[in-house]
Amino acid sequence: SQQGEEDPQALSIQEGENATMNCSYKTSINNLQWYRQNSGRGLVHLILIRSNEREKHSGRLRVTLDTSKKSSSLLITASRAADTASYFCATDAWGGTSYGKLTFGQGTILTVHP
Amino acid sequence: GAVVSQHPSWVICKSGTSVKIECRSLDFQATTMFWYRQFPKQSLMLMATSNEGSKATYEQGVEKDKFLINHASLTLSTLTVTSAHPEDSSFYICSVYLTETQYFGPGTRLLVL
């Protein structure tokens, strides 16, 4: 079953603008990860944030995690047309019976116009 | 990280036939691999956990007799869709887990006519 929801479902912006995507989840987690998927392709791991972390950066990516609200956000700064893709959050549940089993959010389709 | 390949990348088959999809971990010995399914414009749904040398663990609602998983070696897991029907048409993706990160294969698109 899906862990939670992402919003917005779709986001359309101009090159150079920032893009923010949000993710909510329902259960306690070990970590939360963000993935990118280009149309019809596999997923690429972007960034992982652990349950005891609040913010993490990687290049133009900034991820925040609020475990009290069970939510996370992904910010892509200075977006480029090549950032156009679907973005998914995924949670690795605490106490899960299968190590590494991920539950994915619904995803946000990001379109960056040149 | 880990490099994961899948074969074939796409397959078209007739209803009632069986289709085998391979997932290989190219540079990492994986005792566990995961199989996901993704319908158009939807998210990934975990189907099963493939365990080397033992039976796969299926998620609720996934028919184990329809989706046969074999994990015969540390680098290869196969998913066989038996008696495929048009509703099985989907994007099937496998992954391996390494140091808190899932590494995904490029996916296999299945179209059942």
mmCIF file of C-alpha atoms in Angstrom:
data_model
loop_
_atom_site.group_PDB
_atom_site.id
_atom_site.type_symbol
_atom_site.label_atom_id
_atom_site.label_comp_id
_atom_site.label_asym_id
_atom_site.label_seq_id
_atom_site.Cartn_x
_atom_site.Cartn_y
_atom_site.Cartn_z
ATOM 1 C CA SER A 1 0.000 0.000 0.000
ATOM 2 C CA GLN A 2 1.104 3.536 -0.583
ATOM 3 C CA GLN A 3 2.690 5.208 2.396
ATOM 4 C CA GLY A 4 1.379 8.652 1.776
ATOM 5 C CA GLU A 5 0.814 11.474 -0.552
ATOM 6 C CA GLU A 6 2.849 13.957 -2.467
ATOM 7 C CA ASP A 7 1.838 17.384 -3.540
ATOM 8 C CA PRO A 8 1.538 18.895 -5.890
ATOM 9 C CA GLN A 9 0.727 16.076 -8.287
ATOM 10 C CA ALA A 10 2.079 18.206 -11.103
ATOM 11 C CA LEU A 11 4.273 21.292 -11.128
ATOM 12 C CA SER A 12 5.135 23.451 -14.113
ATOM 13 C CA ILE A 13 7.793 26.138 -13.831
ATOM 14 C CA GLN A 14 10.251 28.165 -15.882
ATOM 15 C CA GLU A 15 13.947 27.444 -16.055
ATOM 16 C CA GLY A 16 15.797 29.182 -13.239
ATOM 17 C CA GLU A 17 12.891 29.035 -10.821
ATOM 18 C CA ASN A 18 12.855 26.878 -7.720
ATOM 19 C CA ALA A 19 10.660 23.800 -7.429
ATOM 20 C CA THR A 20 9.288 22.535 -4.134
ATOM 21 C CA MET A 21 7.611 19.175 -3.695
ATOM 22 C CA ASN A 22 6.081 17.837 -0.507
ATOM 23 C CA CYS A 23 5.599 14.339 0.797
ATOM 24 C CA SER A 24 3.596 13.018 3.718
ATOM 25 C CA TYR A 25 3.772 9.590 5.255
ATOM 26 C CA LYS A 26 1.896 7.620 7.870
ATOM 27 C CA THR A 27 4.163 5.373 9.905
ATOM 28 C CA SER A 28 7.406 5.738 11.836
ATOM 29 C CA ILE A 29 10.433 5.553 9.585
ATOM 30 C CA ASN A 30 14.143 4.796 9.572
ATOM 31 C CA ASN A 31 14.757 7.126 6.685
ATOM 32 C CA LEU A 32 13.098 8.875 3.780
ATOM 33 C CA GLN A 33 14.509 8.955 0.293
ATOM 34 C CA TRP A 34 13.804 10.912 -2.847
ATOM 35 C CA TYR A 35 14.010 9.394 -6.293
ATOM 36 C CA ARG A 36 13.745 10.761 -9.793
ATOM 37 C CA GLN A 37 12.233 8.964 -12.765
ATOM 38 C CA ASN A 38 12.496 10.115 -16.325
ATOM 39 C CA SER A 39 9.597 9.049 -18.500
ATOM 40 C CA GLY A 40 9.570 5.311 -19.042
ATOM 41 C CA ARG A 41 12.858 4.764 -17.256
ATOM 42 C CA GLY A 42 14.103 3.349 -13.981
ATOM 43 C CA LEU A 43 14.486 5.328 -10.797
ATOM 44 C CA VAL A 44 17.565 7.267 -9.798
ATOM 45 C CA HIS A 45 18.359 7.817 -6.128
ATOM 46 C CA LEU A 46 18.702 11.506 -5.282
ATOM 47 C CA ILE A 47 19.086 11.877 -1.560
ATOM 48 C CA LEU A 48 18.442 10.090 1.730
ATOM 49 C CA ILE A 49 17.560 11.741 5.013
ATOM 50 C CA ARG A 50 17.521 9.776 8.242
ATOM 51 C CA SER A 51 14.827 10.052 10.861
ATOM 52 C CA ASN A 52 17.166 11.923 13.230
ATOM 53 C CA GLU A 53 18.084 14.511 10.591
ATOM 54 C CA ARG A 54 16.109 17.638 9.793
ATOM 55 C CA GLU A 55 17.756 18.971 6.680
ATOM 56 C CA LYS A 56 20.155 17.752 4.052
ATOM 57 C CA HIS A 57 21.747 19.266 0.966
ATOM 58 C CA SER A 58 23.167 17.786 -2.196
ATOM 59 C CA GLY A 59 24.114 20.184 -4.967
ATOM 60 C CA ARG A 60 20.943 22.007 -6.007
ATOM 61 C CA LEU A 61 18.797 19.732 -3.859
ATOM 62 C CA ARG A 62 17.627 20.498 -0.359
ATOM 63 C CA VAL A 63 15.538 18.057 1.627
ATOM 64 C CA THR A 64 13.814 18.685 4.923
ATOM 65 C CA LEU A 65 12.190 16.197 7.250
ATOM 66 C CA ASP A 66 9.681 16.878 9.997
ATOM 67 C CA THR A 67 8.988 13.632 11.818
ATOM 68 C CA SER A 68 6.446 15.276 14.123
ATOM 69 C CA LYS A 69 4.334 16.132 11.090
ATOM 70 C CA LYS A 70 5.405 13.043 9.167
ATOM 71 C CA SER A 71 6.327 15.149 6.186
ATOM 72 C CA SER A 72 9.262 15.957 3.952
ATOM 73 C CA SER A 73 9.988 18.459 1.232
ATOM 74 C CA LEU A 74 12.334 18.458 -1.732
ATOM 75 C CA LEU A 75 13.558 21.780 -3.076
ATOM 76 C CA ILE A 76 15.317 21.989 -6.406
ATOM 77 C CA THR A 77 16.954 25.373 -6.848
ATOM 78 C CA ALA A 78 17.710 27.089 -10.139
ATOM 79 C CA SER A 79 15.834 24.462 -12.089
ATOM 80 C CA ARG A 80 16.855 23.365 -15.558
ATOM 81 C CA ALA A 81 14.884 21.846 -18.406
ATOM 82 C CA ALA A 82 16.804 18.611 -17.753
ATOM 83 C CA ASP A 83 15.179 18.423 -14.309
ATOM 84 C CA THR A 84 11.892 17.574 -16.006
ATOM 85 C CA ALA A 85 10.890 14.201 -14.541
ATOM 86 C CA SER A 86 8.710 12.551 -11.939
ATOM 87 C CA TYR A 87 9.912 12.757 -8.357
ATOM 88 C CA PHE A 88 8.993 10.220 -5.709
ATOM 89 C CA CYS A 89 9.543 10.078 -2.007
ATOM 90 C CA ALA A 90 9.965 6.657 -0.428
ATOM 91 C CA THR A 91 10.063 5.593 3.173
ATOM 92 C CA ASP A 92 11.968 2.794 4.819
ATOM 93 C CA ALA A 93 9.711 1.862 7.700
ATOM 94 C CA TRP A 94 11.040 1.446 11.217
ATOM 95 C CA GLY A 95 10.647 -2.069 12.520
ATOM 96 C CA GLY A 96 9.790 -3.427 9.109
ATOM 97 C CA THR A 97 9.996 -7.148 8.548
ATOM 98 C CA SER A 98 11.984 -6.766 5.367
ATOM 99 C CA TYR A 99 15.140 -4.732 5.526
ATOM 100 C CA GLY A 100 15.178 -2.131 2.793
ATOM 101 C CA LYS A 101 11.549 -2.491 1.764
ATOM 102 C CA LEU A 102 10.391 0.888 0.493
ATOM 103 C CA THR A 103 6.946 2.395 0.273
ATOM 104 C CA PHE A 104 6.555 5.083 -2.363
ATOM 105 C CA GLY A 105 4.510 8.235 -2.469
ATOM 106 C CA GLN A 106 2.304 9.087 -5.411
ATOM 107 C CA GLY A 107 4.896 11.273 -7.054
ATOM 108 C CA THR A 108 5.112 14.779 -8.466
ATOM 109 C CA ILE A 109 5.455 15.374 -12.185
ATOM 110 C CA LEU A 110 7.796 18.321 -12.665
ATOM 111 C CA THR A 111 7.972 20.143 -15.974
ATOM 112 C CA VAL A 112 10.620 22.804 -16.410
ATOM 113 C CA HIS A 113 10.118 25.007 -19.453
ATOM 114 C CA PRO A 114 13.211 26.420 -21.150
ATOM 115 C CA GLY B 1 26.550 2.102 -5.702
ATOM 116 C CA ALA B 2 25.158 -0.955 -7.374
ATOM 117 C CA VAL B 3 24.477 -1.435 -11.061
ATOM 118 C CA VAL B 4 21.321 -3.331 -11.905
ATOM 119 C CA SER B 5 20.234 -4.523 -15.316
ATOM 120 C CA GLN B 6 16.974 -5.944 -16.563
ATOM 121 C CA HIS B 7 16.152 -8.001 -19.592
ATOM 122 C CA PRO B 8 14.218 -7.586 -21.725
ATOM 123 C CA SER B 9 13.609 -3.847 -21.691
ATOM 124 C CA TRP B 10 10.261 -4.360 -23.318
ATOM 125 C CA VAL B 11 8.137 -7.293 -24.360
ATOM 126 C CA ILE B 12 4.864 -7.782 -26.201
ATOM 127 C CA CYS B 13 3.071 -11.069 -25.788
ATOM 128 C CA LYS B 14 -0.271 -12.676 -26.467
ATOM 129 C CA SER B 15 -2.794 -13.219 -23.731
ATOM 130 C CA GLY B 16 -2.322 -16.578 -22.030
ATOM 131 C CA THR B 17 1.407 -16.831 -22.546
ATOM 132 C CA SER B 18 4.110 -16.597 -19.895
ATOM 133 C CA VAL B 19 6.823 -13.988 -19.806
ATOM 134 C CA LYS B 20 10.112 -14.129 -17.915
ATOM 135 C CA ILE B 21 11.910 -10.974 -16.803
ATOM 136 C CA GLU B 22 15.472 -11.095 -15.546
ATOM 137 C CA CYS B 23 17.048 -8.806 -12.986
ATOM 138 C CA ARG B 24 20.817 -8.877 -12.578
ATOM 139 C CA SER B 25 23.014 -7.209 -10.019
ATOM 140 C CA LEU B 26 26.177 -6.588 -12.039
ATOM 141 C CA ASP B 27 28.645 -5.569 -9.373
ATOM 142 C CA PHE B 28 27.094 -6.599 -6.102
ATOM 143 C CA GLN B 29 26.020 -9.903 -4.646
ATOM 144 C CA ALA B 30 22.445 -9.419 -3.582
ATOM 145 C CA THR B 31 20.810 -11.853 -1.201
ATOM 146 C CA THR B 32 17.650 -9.781 -1.509
ATOM 147 C CA MET B 33 16.090 -8.143 -4.524
ATOM 148 C CA PHE B 34 12.780 -6.374 -4.803
ATOM 149 C CA TRP B 35 10.198 -6.401 -7.577
ATOM 150 C CA TYR B 36 7.921 -3.433 -8.186
ATOM 151 C CA ARG B 37 5.119 -2.759 -10.630
ATOM 152 C CA GLN B 38 4.171 0.626 -11.983
ATOM 153 C CA PHE B 39 1.021 1.385 -13.958
ATOM 154 C CA PRO B 40 0.960 4.438 -16.249
ATOM 155 C CA LYS B 41 1.051 7.720 -14.399
ATOM 156 C CA GLN B 42 1.087 5.932 -11.063
ATOM 157 C CA SER B 43 3.629 5.226 -8.385
ATOM 158 C CA LEU B 44 5.612 2.073 -7.738
ATOM 159 C CA MET B 45 3.945 -0.738 -5.877
ATOM 160 C CA LEU B 46 6.091 -3.371 -4.217
ATOM 161 C CA MET B 47 5.108 -6.810 -5.435
ATOM 162 C CA ALA B 48 7.525 -9.109 -3.675
ATOM 163 C CA THR B 49 10.859 -9.537 -1.999
ATOM 164 C CA SER B 50 13.101 -12.050 -3.704
ATOM 165 C CA ASN B 51 15.348 -14.009 -1.355
ATOM 166 C CA GLU B 52 18.354 -15.948 -2.623
ATOM 167 C CA GLY B 53 17.980 -19.636 -1.955
ATOM 168 C CA SER B 54 14.535 -19.409 -0.429
ATOM 169 C CA LYS B 55 10.950 -18.532 -1.251
ATOM 170 C CA ALA B 56 9.972 -15.026 -2.195
ATOM 171 C CA THR B 57 7.843 -12.949 0.131
ATOM 172 C CA TYR B 58 4.791 -11.519 -1.598
ATOM 173 C CA GLU B 59 2.895 -8.393 -0.696
ATOM 174 C CA GLN B 60 -0.755 -8.576 0.143
ATOM 175 C CA GLY B 61 -2.901 -8.915 -2.941
ATOM 176 C CA VAL B 62 -0.118 -10.200 -5.197
ATOM 177 C CA GLU B 63 -0.798 -13.689 -6.526
ATOM 178 C CA LYS B 64 2.281 -15.796 -5.956
ATOM 179 C CA ASP B 65 1.144 -18.441 -8.426
ATOM 180 C CA LYS B 66 0.805 -15.835 -11.127
ATOM 181 C CA PHE B 67 4.026 -13.966 -10.467
ATOM 182 C CA LEU B 68 6.692 -16.606 -9.982
ATOM 183 C CA ILE B 69 9.954 -15.388 -8.545
ATOM 184 C CA ASN B 70 13.185 -17.332 -8.584
ATOM 185 C CA HIS B 71 16.387 -16.076 -6.983
ATOM 186 C CA ALA B 72 18.777 -18.858 -7.861
ATOM 187 C CA SER B 73 22.018 -16.946 -7.487
ATOM 188 C CA LEU B 74 23.369 -13.882 -5.739
ATOM 189 C CA THR B 75 23.272 -11.906 -8.961
ATOM 190 C CA LEU B 76 20.083 -13.020 -10.668
ATOM 191 C CA SER B 77 16.405 -12.910 -9.842
ATOM 192 C CA THR B 78 13.690 -13.721 -12.342
ATOM 193 C CA LEU B 79 10.030 -12.771 -12.394
ATOM 194 C CA THR B 80 7.751 -14.905 -14.533
ATOM 195 C CA VAL B 81 4.295 -13.589 -15.314
ATOM 196 C CA THR B 82 2.290 -16.723 -15.965
ATOM 197 C CA SER B 83 -0.777 -16.819 -18.190
ATOM 198 C CA ALA B 84 -0.474 -13.117 -18.804
ATOM 199 C CA HIS B 85 -3.586 -11.041 -19.418
ATOM 200 C CA PRO B 86 -3.993 -7.484 -20.674
ATOM 201 C CA GLU B 87 -4.426 -6.220 -17.114
ATOM 202 C CA ASP B 88 -0.881 -7.433 -16.380
ATOM 203 C CA SER B 89 0.438 -4.870 -18.842
ATOM 204 C CA SER B 90 2.677 -2.657 -16.776
ATOM 205 C CA PHE B 91 6.215 -1.475 -16.097
ATOM 206 C CA TYR B 92 8.103 -3.955 -13.929
ATOM 207 C CA ILE B 93 11.161 -2.725 -12.045
ATOM 208 C CA CYS B 94 13.579 -4.586 -9.824
ATOM 209 C CA SER B 95 15.977 -3.219 -7.267
ATOM 210 C CA VAL B 96 18.764 -4.218 -4.927
ATOM 211 C CA TYR B 97 19.405 -2.746 -1.518
ATOM 212 C CA LEU B 98 22.859 -1.524 -0.559
ATOM 213 C CA THR B 99 23.790 0.707 2.366
ATOM 214 C CA GLU B 100 20.347 2.198 2.933
ATOM 215 C CA THR B 101 19.807 2.869 -0.754
ATOM 216 C CA GLN B 102 17.753 1.057 -3.351
ATOM 217 C CA TYR B 103 19.368 0.770 -6.767
ATOM 218 C CA PHE B 104 16.849 0.219 -9.508
ATOM 219 C CA GLY B 105 17.056 -1.538 -12.805
ATOM 220 C CA PRO B 106 15.938 0.295 -15.956
ATOM 221 C CA GLY B 107 12.604 -1.522 -15.950
ATOM 222 C CA THR B 108 10.769 -3.854 -18.301
ATOM 223 C CA ARG B 109 7.666 -2.709 -20.086
ATOM 224 C CA LEU B 110 5.191 -5.523 -20.652
ATOM 225 C CA LEU B 111 2.307 -5.248 -23.082
ATOM 226 C CA VAL B 112 -0.130 -8.132 -23.200
ATOM 227 C CA LEU B 113 -2.381 -8.180 -26.249
#
